[in-house]
Coordinates of C-alpha atoms in Angstrom, one line a residue:
M1 CA 49.3 -11.8 -5.8
R2 CA 48.8 -11.3 -1.7
K3 CA 45.6 -11.3 -1.0
T4 CA 44.9 -7.8 1.7
T5 CA 43.1 -8.7 5.2
L6 CA 39.7 -6.9 6.2
R7 CA 41.6 -5.3 9.2
S8 CA 44.4 -3.8 6.2
R9 CA 41.2 -3.1 4.3
L10 CA 39.9 -1.2 7.2
I11 CA 42.7 1.0 8.2
L12 CA 43.3 2.3 4.7
G13 CA 40.0 3.3 4.5
F14 CA 39.6 4.9 7.8
G15 CA 42.7 6.7 6.4
A16 CA 41.3 7.2 3.2
V17 CA 38.8 9.3 5.2
I18 CA 40.4 11.3 8.1
V19 CA 43.2 12.0 5.8
P20 CA 42.0 14.2 3.4
L21 CA 39.1 15.4 5.6
L22 CA 41.9 17.1 7.8
V23 CA 43.6 18.9 5.2
L24 CA 40.8 20.3 3.8
L25 CA 39.4 21.3 7.5
M26 CA 42.8 23.1 8.0
Y27 CA 42.7 24.8 4.3
N28 CA 39.0 25.9 4.5
N29 CA 39.2 27.6 7.8
W30 CA 38.9 30.7 6.9
Y31 CA 36.0 30.1 4.4
A32 CA 34.2 28.9 7.2
M33 CA 32.3 32.1 8.0
Q34 CA 31.2 32.1 4.6
V35 CA 29.9 28.7 4.6
V36 CA 27.8 28.9 7.5
R37 CA 26.6 32.1 6.5
Y38 CA 25.2 30.7 2.9
Q39 CA 23.8 27.5 4.4
V40 CA 22.2 29.7 7.2
A41 CA 20.3 32.0 4.3
G42 CA 19.5 28.8 2.4
S43 CA 18.0 27.2 4.6
N44 CA 16.1 30.1 6.2
Q45 CA 15.3 31.0 2.0
N46 CA 13.8 27.5 1.8
L47 CA 11.7 28.1 5.1
V48 CA 10.6 31.2 3.9
R49 CA 9.6 30.1 0.6
M50 CA 7.6 27.9 2.3
S51 CA 5.6 29.7 4.8
M52 CA 4.7 32.7 1.5
D53 CA 3.3 30.0 -0.2
Q54 CA 1.5 28.9 2.3
V55 CA -0.1 32.5 2.9
D56 CA -0.8 32.8 -0.5
S57 CA -2.3 29.7 -0.5
V58 CA -4.5 31.0 1.8
L59 CA -5.6 34.5 -0.2
E60 CA -5.5 32.5 -3.5
E61 CA -8.3 30.0 -1.9
T62 CA -9.8 33.3 -0.3
D63 CA -10.1 34.7 -3.5
K64 CA -11.6 31.9 -5.2
Y65 CA -14.0 31.7 -2.4
L66 CA -15.0 34.9 -3.1
S67 CA -15.4 34.6 -6.7
K68 CA -17.6 32.1 -7.1
T69 CA -19.8 33.4 -4.0
A70 CA -20.2 36.4 -6.4
L71 CA -21.0 34.4 -9.2
Q72 CA -23.5 31.5 -7.7
D73 CA -25.1 33.3 -4.7
P74 CA -28.6 34.2 -5.8
D75 CA -28.7 35.6 -2.2
L76 CA -25.8 37.6 -2.7
T77 CA -26.7 39.2 -6.1
S78 CA -29.9 39.9 -4.6
L79 CA -29.3 42.3 -1.8
S80 CA -29.4 45.0 -4.5
S81 CA -31.7 43.8 -6.5
Y82 CA -35.4 44.5 -4.1
P83 CA -36.1 48.1 -1.8
S84 CA -34.5 47.5 1.2
D85 CA -37.8 47.3 3.0
S86 CA -38.9 44.8 0.9
P87 CA -39.4 40.8 2.6
E88 CA -37.3 39.8 -0.2
A89 CA -34.3 41.8 1.0
F90 CA -35.0 40.2 4.5
F91 CA -34.4 36.7 3.1
A92 CA -31.6 37.9 0.6
K93 CA -29.8 39.5 4.1
V94 CA -30.6 36.6 6.6
N95 CA -29.3 34.0 3.8
T96 CA -26.4 35.5 2.7
L97 CA -25.5 36.5 6.1
N98 CA -26.3 32.9 7.1
Q99 CA -24.2 31.6 4.2
L100 CA -20.8 33.8 4.9
S101 CA -21.0 32.6 9.0
G102 CA -21.1 29.1 8.0
D103 CA -18.3 29.8 5.4
I104 CA -16.0 31.2 8.2
A105 CA -15.4 28.1 9.8
Y106 CA -13.4 26.6 7.0
Y107 CA -11.4 29.3 6.7
S108 CA -9.1 29.8 10.2
E109 CA -6.9 32.1 8.7
I110 CA -9.8 34.9 7.3
E111 CA -10.7 37.2 10.3
A112 CA -14.0 38.1 8.6
F113 CA -16.3 37.9 6.0
F114 CA -18.4 40.7 5.0
A115 CA -21.1 41.5 1.9
Y116 CA -22.7 44.7 1.2
G117 CA -25.4 46.2 -1.1
T118 CA -25.4 49.5 -2.1
Q119 CA -29.3 49.4 -2.0
A120 CA -29.1 49.7 1.6
K121 CA -25.9 50.9 2.0
E122 CA -25.6 48.1 4.4
L123 CA -22.8 46.1 6.0
L124 CA -23.3 41.7 6.9
L125 CA -20.2 41.2 8.6
A126 CA -19.5 37.5 9.2
P127 CA -16.5 37.3 11.9
Q128 CA -14.8 34.6 13.6
E129 CA -16.3 33.4 17.1
K130 CA -13.4 34.5 18.6
L131 CA -12.9 38.0 17.5
G132 CA -12.8 40.3 19.5
Y133 CA -16.1 43.1 19.7
D134 CA -14.5 45.9 19.8
K135 CA -11.8 45.5 17.0
K136 CA -14.6 43.7 15.0
E137 CA -16.7 46.9 15.9
Q138 CA -13.9 49.1 15.0
F139 CA -13.4 47.5 11.7
K140 CA -17.3 47.6 10.6
A141 CA -17.2 51.0 11.1
R142 CA -14.2 51.5 8.6
L143 CA -14.9 49.3 5.9
E144 CA -18.6 51.1 5.6
Q145 CA -17.0 54.6 5.5
M146 CA -14.6 52.9 2.7
L147 CA -17.2 51.0 0.9
D148 CA -19.8 54.0 1.1
D149 CA -17.5 55.8 -1.5
S150 CA -17.7 54.1 -4.7
G151 CA -14.0 55.5 -5.7
V152 CA -12.8 53.9 -2.9
R153 CA -14.9 50.5 -3.8
S154 CA -13.6 50.8 -7.5
L155 CA -10.2 50.8 -6.4
L156 CA -10.7 47.8 -3.3
V157 CA -12.3 45.5 -6.2
K158 CA -8.8 45.4 -8.4
K159 CA -6.8 43.3 -6.2
W160 CA -5.8 42.5 -2.1
T161 CA -5.0 46.0 -0.6
L162 CA -3.4 46.9 2.3
L163 CA -5.8 48.1 5.3
E164 CA -3.9 50.0 8.4
T165 CA -6.1 50.3 11.7
D166 CA -4.6 52.0 14.8
G167 CA -1.1 51.0 13.5
E168 CA -2.0 47.3 12.8
Y169 CA -2.3 46.2 9.0
S170 CA -4.6 43.9 7.5
L171 CA -5.6 42.7 4.1
L172 CA -8.6 43.4 2.5
R173 CA -10.2 41.8 -0.2
V174 CA -13.8 43.2 -2.6
V175 CA -15.2 41.7 -5.6
D176 CA -18.0 42.7 -7.4
T177 CA -21.2 41.3 -7.9
Q178 CA -21.8 43.3 -11.2
Y179 CA -25.2 43.8 -9.4
G180 CA -25.0 46.5 -7.2
S181 CA -23.8 43.6 -4.0
Y182 CA -20.1 43.4 -2.8
V183 CA -17.9 40.4 -1.3
G184 CA -14.8 40.3 0.2
A185 CA -12.7 39.0 3.1
W186 CA -10.5 40.7 5.9
V187 CA -7.2 38.5 7.0
D188 CA -5.0 40.4 9.9
L189 CA -1.5 40.5 8.7
G190 CA -0.7 39.7 12.8
K191 CA -2.8 36.4 12.6
L192 CA -1.2 35.0 9.3
L193 CA 2.2 35.8 10.6
K194 CA 1.4 34.0 14.3
P195 CA 2.2 30.6 12.7
L196 CA 5.5 31.5 10.7
D197 CA 6.7 33.3 14.2
S198 CA 7.2 30.0 15.5
M199 CA 9.3 28.1 12.9
E200 CA 12.8 27.6 13.2
F201 CA 14.8 30.2 11.7
G202 CA 17.4 30.1 13.7
D203 CA 18.6 31.8 17.2
N204 CA 17.3 35.8 17.8
S205 CA 15.7 35.9 14.0
Q206 CA 12.5 38.2 13.5
V207 CA 10.3 37.2 11.1
L208 CA 8.3 40.1 9.0
F209 CA 6.0 41.3 7.0
A210 CA 7.3 44.1 5.1
S211 CA 5.7 46.6 2.3
P212 CA 7.8 46.7 -0.9
N213 CA 8.9 50.6 0.3
G214 CA 10.6 49.2 3.4
R215 CA 7.7 49.4 5.8
I216 CA 7.4 46.8 8.3
L217 CA 3.8 46.3 8.2
T218 CA 4.0 43.9 11.2
Q219 CA 6.6 41.4 12.8
G220 CA 6.8 38.4 14.8
S221 CA 8.0 38.2 18.8
G222 CA 11.1 39.8 19.9
E223 CA 12.8 43.3 19.6
P224 CA 10.7 46.0 17.8
L225 CA 12.7 47.2 14.7
A226 CA 10.5 49.8 13.6
G227 CA 12.9 52.3 15.1
I228 CA 16.1 50.9 14.4
V229 CA 15.6 49.4 10.8
S230 CA 15.7 52.1 8.3
P231 CA 13.0 51.6 5.4
P232 CA 15.2 52.7 2.5
D233 CA 18.0 49.9 3.9
L234 CA 15.1 47.5 4.1
Q235 CA 14.0 48.1 0.7
K236 CA 16.8 48.0 -1.0
A237 CA 17.4 44.5 1.0
L238 CA 13.8 43.4 0.1
T239 CA 13.8 43.9 -3.7
D240 CA 17.6 43.4 -5.0
S241 CA 17.5 39.4 -5.4
G242 CA 20.7 38.2 -7.0
Q243 CA 21.8 36.8 -4.2
P244 CA 20.4 34.3 -2.2
Y245 CA 20.9 36.6 0.8
N246 CA 21.6 40.6 1.4
I247 CA 23.3 41.9 4.4
L248 CA 21.4 44.6 6.3
R249 CA 23.8 47.6 7.7
G250 CA 22.2 48.7 11.4
E251 CA 23.0 51.8 12.6
A252 CA 25.0 50.6 15.8
A253 CA 29.0 49.2 15.4
G254 CA 28.2 44.7 15.0
S255 CA 24.4 44.9 14.5
D256 CA 24.0 43.8 10.7
S257 CA 21.7 41.4 9.8
M258 CA 21.1 39.0 7.2
V259 CA 17.9 39.2 5.7
V260 CA 16.3 36.2 3.3
S261 CA 12.6 38.2 1.6
R262 CA 10.4 36.4 -1.0
P263 CA 7.4 38.4 -2.3
S264 CA 4.2 37.6 -1.9
H265 CA 2.1 36.6 -5.6
A266 CA -1.2 37.6 -3.9
A267 CA -0.2 41.0 -2.3
D268 CA 2.0 43.3 -1.7
I269 CA 3.7 42.4 0.4
Y270 CA 7.2 41.1 1.4
L271 CA 7.4 37.9 4.1
A272 CA 11.5 38.9 5.6
V273 CA 13.5 36.9 8.2
L274 CA 16.4 39.0 9.8
Q275 CA 19.1 37.1 11.2
P276 CA 21.5 38.9 13.0
E277 CA 25.3 37.9 12.4
R278 CA 26.7 37.7 15.8
S279 CA 24.3 35.2 16.2
L280 CA 25.3 32.9 13.4
L281 CA 29.0 33.1 13.9
E282 CA 29.3 33.4 18.1
K283 CA 30.7 29.3 17.7
L284 CA 33.3 30.0 15.4
P285 CA 36.2 30.4 17.8
A286 CA 35.3 26.8 19.3
F287 CA 35.1 25.4 16.0
Q288 CA 38.5 26.7 14.8
R289 CA 40.0 25.3 18.2
L290 CA 38.5 22.0 17.7
I291 CA 40.3 21.8 14.1
Y292 CA 43.4 22.4 16.2
A293 CA 42.6 19.4 18.2
T294 CA 41.3 17.1 15.2
P295 CA 45.0 15.6 14.5
L296 CA 45.0 13.8 17.7
L297 CA 41.5 13.3 18.3
A298 CA 41.4 11.3 15.3
F299 CA 44.8 9.7 15.9
L300 CA 42.8 8.2 19.1
A301 CA 39.5 7.4 17.4
L302 CA 41.8 5.0 15.0
V303 CA 43.4 3.0 17.7
V304 CA 40.0 2.3 20.2
Y305 CA 38.1 1.8 16.0
L306 CA 41.0 -0.8 15.3
Y307 CA 40.2 -2.0 18.8
Y308 CA 36.9 -2.5 18.0
L309 CA 37.1 -3.8 14.7
Q310 CA 39.2 -6.3 16.3
R311 CA 36.9 -7.7 18.7
S312 CA 33.5 -7.5 17.5
I313 CA 34.2 -7.9 13.5
T314 CA 37.3 -9.5 12.7
L315 CA 37.1 -12.1 15.3
P316 CA 33.7 -13.4 14.1
V317 CA 34.7 -13.5 10.9
H318 CA 37.5 -15.6 11.6
K319 CA 35.2 -18.2 13.9
L320 CA 33.2 -18.5 10.9
I321 CA 35.5 -19.2 8.4
R322 CA 37.0 -21.9 10.5
G323 CA 33.6 -23.4 10.8
M324 CA 33.0 -23.1 7.5
L325 CA 36.5 -25.2 7.0
K326 CA 35.1 -27.3 9.6
L327 CA 32.3 -28.0 7.3
R328 CA 34.1 -28.9 4.1
E329 CA 36.0 -31.3 6.0
G330 CA 33.0 -33.0 7.2
E331 CA 33.1 -32.1 10.5
L332 CA 29.1 -31.8 11.0
A333 CA 29.2 -31.0 14.6
A334 CA 30.9 -28.1 14.4
R335 CA 29.3 -25.3 16.1
L336 CA 29.7 -21.6 16.6
E337 CA 28.6 -19.5 19.8
P338 CA 26.6 -16.2 20.0
S339 CA 28.5 -13.1 19.0
R340 CA 28.4 -9.3 20.7
L341 CA 27.3 -8.2 18.2
A342 CA 23.1 -8.9 16.6
E343 CA 23.9 -9.5 13.2
F344 CA 27.0 -11.9 13.4
T345 CA 24.8 -13.8 16.6
A346 CA 21.9 -13.9 13.9
I347 CA 24.8 -15.7 10.8
N348 CA 26.3 -18.2 13.9
D349 CA 22.5 -18.9 14.5
T350 CA 22.3 -19.6 10.1
F351 CA 25.0 -21.3 10.5
N352 CA 24.0 -23.4 13.7
D353 CA 21.4 -24.7 11.8
M354 CA 22.4 -25.4 8.6
A355 CA 25.3 -27.4 9.8
R356 CA 22.2 -29.5 11.7
Q357 CA 20.1 -29.6 8.5
I358 CA 23.2 -30.8 6.7
K359 CA 23.4 -33.4 9.3
H360 CA 20.3 -34.5 9.0
L361 CA 19.4 -34.4 5.1
K362 CA 19.9 -37.3 4.0
I363 CA 18.0 -38.7 6.2
D364 CA 15.2 -36.4 5.2
I365 CA 15.7 -37.3 1.3
Y366 CA 15.4 -40.8 2.2
E367 CA 12.0 -40.0 4.1
E368 CA 11.0 -37.9 0.9
Q369 CA 11.5 -41.2 -1.4
I370 CA 9.5 -43.2 0.5
R371 CA 7.0 -40.4 1.0
T372 CA 7.0 -39.9 -2.4
Q373 CA 6.8 -44.1 -3.0
K374 CA 3.6 -44.0 -1.0
A375 CA 2.2 -41.7 -2.6
E376 CA 2.5 -43.2 -5.8
L377 CA 1.3 -46.5 -4.4
K378 CA -2.1 -44.9 -3.5
H379 CA -2.2 -43.4 -7.0
L380 CA -1.7 -46.7 -8.2
Q381 CA -4.2 -48.7 -5.7
A382 CA -6.5 -46.0 -6.8
Q383 CA -6.1 -47.0 -10.3
I384 CA -7.1 -50.8 -9.7
H385 CA -10.8 -51.8 -8.9
P386 CA -10.7 -55.8 -8.9
H387 CA -14.1 -55.7 -8.1
F388 CA -15.9 -53.7 -10.4
F389 CA -13.3 -55.1 -13.3
M390 CA -15.0 -58.8 -12.5
N391 CA -18.2 -57.4 -12.2
C392 CA -18.1 -56.3 -15.6
L393 CA -16.7 -59.5 -16.8
N394 CA -19.2 -61.5 -15.1
L395 CA -21.5 -59.5 -16.7
I396 CA -19.8 -59.7 -20.4
F397 CA -20.5 -63.2 -19.6
N398 CA -24.1 -63.7 -18.6
L399 CA -24.7 -61.4 -22.0
A400 CA -22.8 -63.8 -24.0
Q401 CA -24.5 -66.8 -23.3
V402 CA -27.8 -64.9 -24.1
K403 CA -26.2 -64.1 -27.3
N404 CA -26.8 -60.7 -26.7
T405 CA -23.4 -59.3 -28.8
A406 CA -24.6 -55.4 -29.4
L407 CA -24.7 -54.7 -25.3
V408 CA -21.8 -56.8 -25.0
Q409 CA -19.7 -55.0 -27.8
K410 CA -20.8 -52.4 -26.3
I411 CA -19.7 -52.9 -22.5
A412 CA -15.9 -54.1 -24.2
L413 CA -16.1 -50.5 -25.2
Y414 CA -17.0 -48.8 -22.5
L415 CA -14.7 -51.2 -20.7
V416 CA -11.6 -50.9 -22.9
R417 CA -12.0 -46.9 -22.6
H418 CA -12.2 -47.2 -19.0
F419 CA -9.1 -49.3 -18.4
R420 CA -7.3 -47.1 -21.3
F421 CA -7.9 -43.8 -19.3
T422 CA -6.7 -46.0 -15.6
T423 CA -3.7 -47.2 -16.9
R424 CA -2.1 -44.1 -18.7
T425 CA 0.8 -43.8 -15.2
N426 CA 2.6 -41.7 -17.3
V427 CA 1.2 -38.6 -17.9
S428 CA 0.9 -36.0 -15.3
S429 CA -2.5 -34.2 -16.7
V430 CA -5.1 -34.5 -18.6
T431 CA -7.7 -32.3 -19.7
L432 CA -11.0 -31.8 -17.7
A433 CA -12.8 -33.5 -21.2
D434 CA -11.1 -36.3 -21.2
E435 CA -11.6 -36.5 -17.2
L436 CA -15.4 -36.1 -17.9
E437 CA -15.3 -38.9 -20.8
H438 CA -13.5 -41.1 -18.6
I439 CA -16.3 -40.4 -15.8
R440 CA -19.2 -41.6 -18.7
N441 CA -17.3 -44.4 -19.5
Y442 CA -17.2 -45.7 -15.7
L443 CA -21.3 -44.4 -15.5
N444 CA -22.0 -46.1 -18.7
L445 CA -21.0 -49.5 -17.6
Q446 CA -22.8 -49.0 -14.0
S447 CA -26.2 -48.4 -16.1
I448 CA -25.8 -51.2 -18.3
R449 CA -25.0 -53.4 -14.9
F450 CA -28.2 -52.0 -12.9
P451 CA -31.0 -50.6 -15.6
E452 CA -33.6 -48.6 -14.6
A453 CA -31.6 -48.1 -11.6
L454 CA -29.1 -45.3 -11.9
N455 CA -29.7 -42.3 -13.7
F456 CA -27.0 -39.6 -14.4
E457 CA -25.9 -36.4 -16.1
I458 CA -22.6 -34.4 -17.1
T459 CA -22.6 -30.7 -18.1
A460 CA -19.6 -29.2 -19.1
S461 CA -19.4 -24.9 -20.0
P462 CA -17.3 -25.0 -23.0
D463 CA -14.7 -22.5 -21.0
V464 CA -13.6 -25.3 -18.8
Q465 CA -13.3 -28.5 -21.2
S466 CA -9.3 -27.4 -21.7
L467 CA -8.4 -26.8 -18.4
Q468 CA -5.8 -29.4 -17.1
V469 CA -6.5 -31.6 -14.4
P470 CA -4.5 -34.5 -12.7
P471 CA -6.0 -38.0 -14.0
L472 CA -8.7 -39.6 -11.6
T473 CA -9.7 -36.4 -10.1
V474 CA -13.4 -36.5 -10.6
Q475 CA -13.7 -40.0 -10.8
P476 CA -13.3 -41.0 -6.8
F477 CA -16.3 -38.4 -5.9
V478 CA -18.6 -40.3 -8.5
E479 CA -17.0 -44.1 -7.1
N480 CA -17.5 -43.1 -3.7
A481 CA -21.5 -41.2 -5.0
M482 CA -22.2 -45.4 -6.5
E483 CA -20.7 -47.6 -3.3
H484 CA -22.3 -45.3 -0.5
G485 CA -25.0 -44.0 -2.2
F486 CA -26.8 -46.6 -4.9
A487 CA -27.0 -49.0 -2.3
N488 CA -29.1 -46.9 0.2
R489 CA -31.8 -46.0 -2.7
E490 CA -34.9 -47.9 -3.4
D491 CA -37.4 -46.1 -3.9
E492 CA -36.0 -44.3 -6.7
P493 CA -33.6 -44.3 -9.5
F494 CA -30.3 -43.3 -7.8
T495 CA -29.0 -40.2 -9.6
I496 CA -25.5 -38.5 -10.6
R497 CA -25.3 -34.8 -11.5
V498 CA -21.9 -34.0 -12.7
T499 CA -21.5 -30.4 -13.7
A500 CA -18.4 -28.0 -14.8
G501 CA -18.5 -24.2 -15.3
L502 CA -16.5 -21.1 -13.8
D503 CA -16.6 -20.2 -10.4
P504 CA -20.1 -17.1 -10.5
D505 CA -17.4 -15.6 -7.9
S506 CA -14.7 -15.1 -9.3
P507 CA -15.2 -16.2 -13.3
D508 CA -11.5 -15.4 -14.8
R509 CA -9.4 -17.3 -11.9
A510 CA -11.4 -20.5 -11.2
A511 CA -13.6 -23.0 -12.2
L512 CA -15.9 -25.2 -10.0
I513 CA -16.8 -28.9 -10.7
R514 CA -19.8 -30.1 -8.6
I515 CA -20.6 -33.9 -8.0
E516 CA -23.7 -34.4 -6.1
D517 CA -26.3 -37.4 -6.1
N518 CA -29.4 -38.1 -4.1
G519 CA -28.3 -41.0 -2.1
E520 CA -28.6 -40.2 2.2
G521 CA -25.7 -38.3 1.6
F522 CA -22.4 -37.8 4.5
S523 CA -23.2 -38.8 8.4
P524 CA -22.9 -35.5 10.4
D525 CA -19.9 -37.4 11.7
M526 CA -18.0 -38.0 8.6
L527 CA -19.0 -34.4 7.2
E528 CA -17.8 -32.9 10.6
K529 CA -14.6 -34.8 9.8
L530 CA -14.1 -33.5 6.0
V531 CA -15.4 -29.9 6.5
T532 CA -12.7 -29.7 9.6
G533 CA -9.6 -31.8 7.5
N534 CA -9.2 -34.6 9.9
Y535 CA -10.0 -36.8 7.4
F536 CA -7.3 -36.4 5.7
R537 CA -5.0 -36.2 8.6
T538 CA -5.0 -40.1 9.0
D539 CA -3.1 -42.8 6.5
S540 CA -5.9 -45.0 6.4
G541 CA -6.3 -46.7 3.6
G542 CA -10.0 -46.6 3.7
H543 CA -9.6 -43.0 2.9
I544 CA -7.1 -43.3 -0.4
G545 CA -9.6 -42.1 -2.7
I546 CA -10.6 -38.4 -1.3
W547 CA -6.9 -38.3 0.1
N548 CA -5.2 -38.5 -3.3
V549 CA -7.1 -36.2 -4.9
Q550 CA -6.4 -33.9 -2.2
H551 CA -2.8 -34.2 -1.8
R552 CA -2.1 -34.4 -6.1
C553 CA -4.5 -31.4 -6.3
R554 CA -2.0 -29.5 -4.2
L555 CA 1.0 -30.3 -5.3
F556 CA -0.4 -29.9 -9.1
Y557 CA -2.0 -26.7 -8.1
K558 CA 0.9 -25.0 -5.6
S559 CA -2.0 -25.3 -3.2
E560 CA -4.6 -23.3 -4.9
S561 CA -7.2 -25.7 -5.0
S562 CA -9.7 -26.4 -2.9
L563 CA -12.4 -29.1 -1.8
A564 CA -16.1 -28.5 -0.2
F565 CA -18.6 -30.5 1.1
G566 CA -22.2 -31.1 2.0
N567 CA -25.6 -32.1 2.2
K568 CA -28.3 -31.0 0.0
A569 CA -31.7 -30.4 2.3
E570 CA -33.9 -32.5 -0.4
G571 CA -31.1 -35.3 0.5
G572 CA -28.2 -36.3 -0.9
A573 CA -24.7 -35.6 -0.9
V574 CA -22.1 -32.4 -2.9
V575 CA -18.9 -32.3 -3.7
T576 CA -17.5 -28.7 -5.2
L577 CA -13.9 -28.8 -6.4
R578 CA -12.7 -25.5 -7.0
L579 CA -9.6 -25.5 -9.4
P580 CA -7.4 -22.5 -10.6
L581 CA -7.6 -21.4 -13.8
P582 CA -4.6 -20.8 -16.3
P583 CA -3.5 -17.3 -17.6
A584 CA -5.8 -16.5 -20.4
S585 CA -2.7 -16.5 -22.9
E586 CA -2.5 -20.4 -21.8
Q587 CA -5.8 -20.9 -22.1
E588 CA -5.9 -20.2 -25.9
K589 CA -3.4 -23.0 -26.2
G590 CA -5.6 -26.0 -25.7
G591 CA -6.5 -27.9 -28.0
D592 CA -10.8 -28.2 -28.5
S593 CA -12.4 -31.5 -26.4
H594 CA -14.5 -33.8 -28.5
V595 CA -16.4 -34.5 -25.4
P596 CA -20.4 -33.0 -25.7
G597 CA -21.1 -29.9 -23.1
T598 CA -24.2 -32.5 -21.8
D599 CA -25.0 -36.2 -21.5
R600 CA -28.1 -37.9 -19.9
G601 CA -27.5 -41.2 -18.5

């Protein structure tokens, strides 16, 4: 079967999208008006729902605050508990007013908090700082008149109540403390509507609050609707919730409006958006003309689109295919030129880089093999110590001359264990317990060679004895201590301590192995090289021991191990090796160790 090209697939894809789209546009031209209505209504409905939820959230949070204050504020409940001229009543008023004045700052949508005591019939008002004096005094007088009437008070404490003052509407909420005092809040509907008026509901739209009977309480900026919209018509549009929107018929022809509304859960008010239909459909004639011109525009776009694909995609793909064929044929010098598109430029750069890497791959492989062989050679060299071996044989010979058979047997046993461990080149890891046992054999041999001149101490926590480590990870540091510290210690025995345990900073993740002695320590120059890492950047044979440990640990633990060097304040060198711990499930698989936790020589 013949395979299709990229160009033909793109043309077929373009046609599969454009042709049905054109048919659909021609067929649904008459339906466009209704689609626009539903789209605008859905958008406005979401905004109205979100806006009304914000208003309800403000009212509910205010209601919670008033209820909490009425139950928990002792000063508020004491407003009517003492005679009005008593000091207790005075301090209760001052504290209550201070509390309400401080809390009003956290409720920017609230015009004022107030408290009222029936004992003194005194109203304590805590308004916002920006509230005008005339408006504050007018509201205060109206509120005192209402709260003085016990019948009115009983109506106000039930729920949020609409309050009209000189043609302006607000919401009032009063909570009874059950101790002859009340606390309440005053919310201006105009202030609640102001942030909603700036939202994008559509061209020429009107945002308003209305009562359930269709009376407009307050509206946003724009032409006043009070004399134009009939309350019964608005009431019908607000209460009919079976449709996403309702049409409000205007008195004048062509003034029909789309109404999207939502009732409040906290108060008896509706939030509504009115948008004239003519503003929705004024662009439809131009849209219809565009539909008839779409086939011609689509054909021209197809020609330009195919030319663009040919220059920008098809040609670079063909060049890439030719370059890959050249590589397959062995022409490693093949390179691609940069493209006009950033994506193909990245592909071409990657191709060129890949060709260069393939060209040098054989050389890189050879060099890696040489480096691996050098590392293995250094590892083998670190395991062989002819001088130490000859000294041990010479000691055995001398003890045999004096017929000290027991000590000869002991040295031979330690020597056999030592070389059995060092010649196990076929294993990649051993347990930390085996490594410490090997160090113990080595130091036992040294203590026999130098009696009364060498002390050592090996301590290992049971938590880390089963930790897998590369062979000869710790011993090179002990050997360095013997080589550089032992010869320079004359006044007291040379002491080496090896401790292994969990890292106190991260006991679940790492183990610490510490090797310290009481020798002269590192010289300042050597310590600086070790700390900065310059010591490990040389290929000198004198650095083979520590270099080998660091190199093998990084390969074994994926660069998660670390070495730290330092000198003790009282004298002597300290080396700390930090090794990562395996997961708990893998630690449980490790076998029990035969090495005791502590040994002193």
